[in-house]
mmCIF file of C-alpha atoms in Angstrom:
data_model
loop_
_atom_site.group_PDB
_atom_site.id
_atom_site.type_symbol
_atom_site.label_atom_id
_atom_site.label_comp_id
_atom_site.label_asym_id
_atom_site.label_seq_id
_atom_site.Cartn_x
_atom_site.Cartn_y
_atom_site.Cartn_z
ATOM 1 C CA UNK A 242 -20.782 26.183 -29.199
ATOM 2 C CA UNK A 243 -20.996 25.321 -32.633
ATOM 3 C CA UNK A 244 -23.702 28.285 -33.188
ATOM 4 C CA UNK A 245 -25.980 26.190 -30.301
ATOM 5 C CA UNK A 246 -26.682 28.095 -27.340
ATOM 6 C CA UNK A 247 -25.461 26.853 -24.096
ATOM 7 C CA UNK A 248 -27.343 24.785 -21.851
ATOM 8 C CA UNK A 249 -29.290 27.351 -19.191
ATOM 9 C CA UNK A 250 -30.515 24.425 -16.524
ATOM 10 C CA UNK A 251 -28.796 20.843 -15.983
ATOM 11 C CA UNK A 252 -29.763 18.060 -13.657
ATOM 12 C CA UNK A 253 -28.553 14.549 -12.243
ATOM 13 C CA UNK A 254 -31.088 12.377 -11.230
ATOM 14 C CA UNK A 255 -29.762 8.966 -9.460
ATOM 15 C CA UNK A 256 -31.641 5.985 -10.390
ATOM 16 C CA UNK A 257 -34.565 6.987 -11.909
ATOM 17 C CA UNK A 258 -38.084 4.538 -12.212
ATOM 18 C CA UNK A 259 -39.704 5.190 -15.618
ATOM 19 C CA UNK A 260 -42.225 6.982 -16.244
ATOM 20 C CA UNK A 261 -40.016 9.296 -14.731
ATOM 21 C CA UNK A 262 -41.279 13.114 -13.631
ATOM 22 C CA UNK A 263 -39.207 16.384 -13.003
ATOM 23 C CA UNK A 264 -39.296 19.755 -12.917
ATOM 24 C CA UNK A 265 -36.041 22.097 -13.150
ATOM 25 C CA UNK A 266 -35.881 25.127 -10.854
ATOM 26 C CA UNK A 267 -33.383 27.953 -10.180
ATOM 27 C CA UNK A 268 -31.142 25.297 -8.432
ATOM 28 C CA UNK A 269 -30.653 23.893 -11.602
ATOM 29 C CA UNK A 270 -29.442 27.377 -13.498
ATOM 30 C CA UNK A 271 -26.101 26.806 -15.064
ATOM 31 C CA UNK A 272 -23.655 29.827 -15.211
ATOM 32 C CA UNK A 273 -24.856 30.615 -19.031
ATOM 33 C CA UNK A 274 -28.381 30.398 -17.945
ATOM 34 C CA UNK A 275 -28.157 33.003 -14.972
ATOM 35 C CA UNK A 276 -25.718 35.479 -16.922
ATOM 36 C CA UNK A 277 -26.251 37.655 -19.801
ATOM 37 C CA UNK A 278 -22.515 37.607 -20.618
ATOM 38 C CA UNK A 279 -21.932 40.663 -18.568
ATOM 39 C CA UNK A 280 -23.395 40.165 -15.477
ATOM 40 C CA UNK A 281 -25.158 37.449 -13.060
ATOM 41 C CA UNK A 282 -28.819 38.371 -13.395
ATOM 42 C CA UNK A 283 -30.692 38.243 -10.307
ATOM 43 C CA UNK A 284 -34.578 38.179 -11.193
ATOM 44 C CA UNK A 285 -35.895 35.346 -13.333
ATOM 45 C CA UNK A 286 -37.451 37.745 -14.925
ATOM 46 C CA UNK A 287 -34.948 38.840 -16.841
ATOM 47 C CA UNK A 288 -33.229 35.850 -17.551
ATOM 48 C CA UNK A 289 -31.676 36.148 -21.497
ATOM 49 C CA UNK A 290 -33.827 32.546 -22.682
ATOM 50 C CA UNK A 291 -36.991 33.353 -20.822
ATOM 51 C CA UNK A 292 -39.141 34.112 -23.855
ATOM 52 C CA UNK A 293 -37.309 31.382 -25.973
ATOM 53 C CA UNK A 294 -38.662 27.728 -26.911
ATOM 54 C CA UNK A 295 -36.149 25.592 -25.454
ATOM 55 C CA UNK A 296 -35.033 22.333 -26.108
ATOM 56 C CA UNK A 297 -34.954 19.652 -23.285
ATOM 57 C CA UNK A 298 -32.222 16.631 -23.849
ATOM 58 C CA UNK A 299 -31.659 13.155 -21.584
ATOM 59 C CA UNK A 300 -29.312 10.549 -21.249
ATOM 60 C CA UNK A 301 -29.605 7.505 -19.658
ATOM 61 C CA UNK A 302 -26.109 7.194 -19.119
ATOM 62 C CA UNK A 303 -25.202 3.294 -18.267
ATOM 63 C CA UNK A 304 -21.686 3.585 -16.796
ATOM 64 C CA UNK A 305 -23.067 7.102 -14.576
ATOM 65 C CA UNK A 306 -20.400 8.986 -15.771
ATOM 66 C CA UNK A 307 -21.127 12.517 -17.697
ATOM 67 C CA UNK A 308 -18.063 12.448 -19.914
ATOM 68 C CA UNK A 309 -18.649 9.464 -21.687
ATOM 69 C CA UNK A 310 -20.757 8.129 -24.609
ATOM 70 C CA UNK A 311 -21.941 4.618 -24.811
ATOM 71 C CA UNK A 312 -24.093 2.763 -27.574
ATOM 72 C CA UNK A 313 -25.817 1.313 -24.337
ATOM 73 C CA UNK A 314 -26.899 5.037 -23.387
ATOM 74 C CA UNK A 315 -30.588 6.024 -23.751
ATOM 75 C CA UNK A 316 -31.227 9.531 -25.109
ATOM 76 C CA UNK A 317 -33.609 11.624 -26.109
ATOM 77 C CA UNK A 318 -35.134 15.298 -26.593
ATOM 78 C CA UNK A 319 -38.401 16.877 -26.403
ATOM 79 C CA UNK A 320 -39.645 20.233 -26.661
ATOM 80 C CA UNK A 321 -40.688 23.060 -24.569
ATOM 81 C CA UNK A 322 -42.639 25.775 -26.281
ATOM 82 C CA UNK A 323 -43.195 28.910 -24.182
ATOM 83 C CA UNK A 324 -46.843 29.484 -25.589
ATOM 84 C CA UNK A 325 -47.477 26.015 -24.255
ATOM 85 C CA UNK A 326 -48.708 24.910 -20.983
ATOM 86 C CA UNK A 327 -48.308 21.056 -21.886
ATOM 87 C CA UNK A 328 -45.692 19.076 -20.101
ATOM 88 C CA UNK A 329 -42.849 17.904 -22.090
ATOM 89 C CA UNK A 330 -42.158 14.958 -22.880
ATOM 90 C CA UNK A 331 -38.940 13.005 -23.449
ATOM 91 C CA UNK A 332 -38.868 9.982 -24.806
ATOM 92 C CA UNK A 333 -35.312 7.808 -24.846
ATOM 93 C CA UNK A 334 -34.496 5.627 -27.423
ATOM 94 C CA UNK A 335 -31.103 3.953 -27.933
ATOM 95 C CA UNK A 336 -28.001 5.733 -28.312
ATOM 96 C CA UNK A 337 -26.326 2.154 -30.618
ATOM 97 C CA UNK A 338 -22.894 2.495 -32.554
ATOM 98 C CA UNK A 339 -24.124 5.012 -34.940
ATOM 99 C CA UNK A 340 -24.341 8.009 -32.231
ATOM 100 C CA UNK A 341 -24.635 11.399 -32.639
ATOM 101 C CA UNK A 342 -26.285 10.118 -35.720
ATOM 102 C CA UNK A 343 -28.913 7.832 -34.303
ATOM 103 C CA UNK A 344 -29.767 11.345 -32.206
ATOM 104 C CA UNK A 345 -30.307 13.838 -34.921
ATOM 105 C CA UNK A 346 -27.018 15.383 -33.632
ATOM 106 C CA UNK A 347 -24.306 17.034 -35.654
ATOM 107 C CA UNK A 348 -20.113 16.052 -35.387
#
């Protein structure tokens, strides 16, 4: 992981309108968000991230597949702060040749 932690909730949403609204819910747990490394955790109570600020990442992926990276993508990232009740928002910008770079990311 690079020292990042692992997504905990990950959604596909076909052919959005923008603005676009969504909420994540326990359907959209990933493995690393419902386990503590030893065992599944039931209760969302005690899931592992529950009292952590998180940070919430999109792609507007223009070819619709996952796996690959296009300067024609849209991305973006916003924040969710636990002591907050605001929604978060996300806005996308353009992904262009420059990449990970473009994004704040890291190689």
């Amino acid at each position: 992981t690079r020292g990042k932690p692992p997504p905990v909730l990950v959604a596909r949403f076909q052919n959005p309108t923008f603005p676009f609204n969504f909420e994540l819910s326990a359907n959209d747990l990933t493995v690393e968000g419902i386990s503590d490394g030893k065992a599944k955790i039931e209760n969302s109570d005690d899931y592992w991230w529950k009292n952590d600020d998180l940070i919430v990442s999109a792609r507007l992926d223009s070819d619709g597949v996952a796996a690959t990276r296009s300067p024609d993508d849209l991305v973006g990232r916003g924040f969710y702060k636990k002591s907050d009740t605001l929604p978060v928002s996300v806005p996308l910008r353009g992904r262009g040749i420059a990449g990970k770079f473009a994004t704040g990311g890291t190689k």
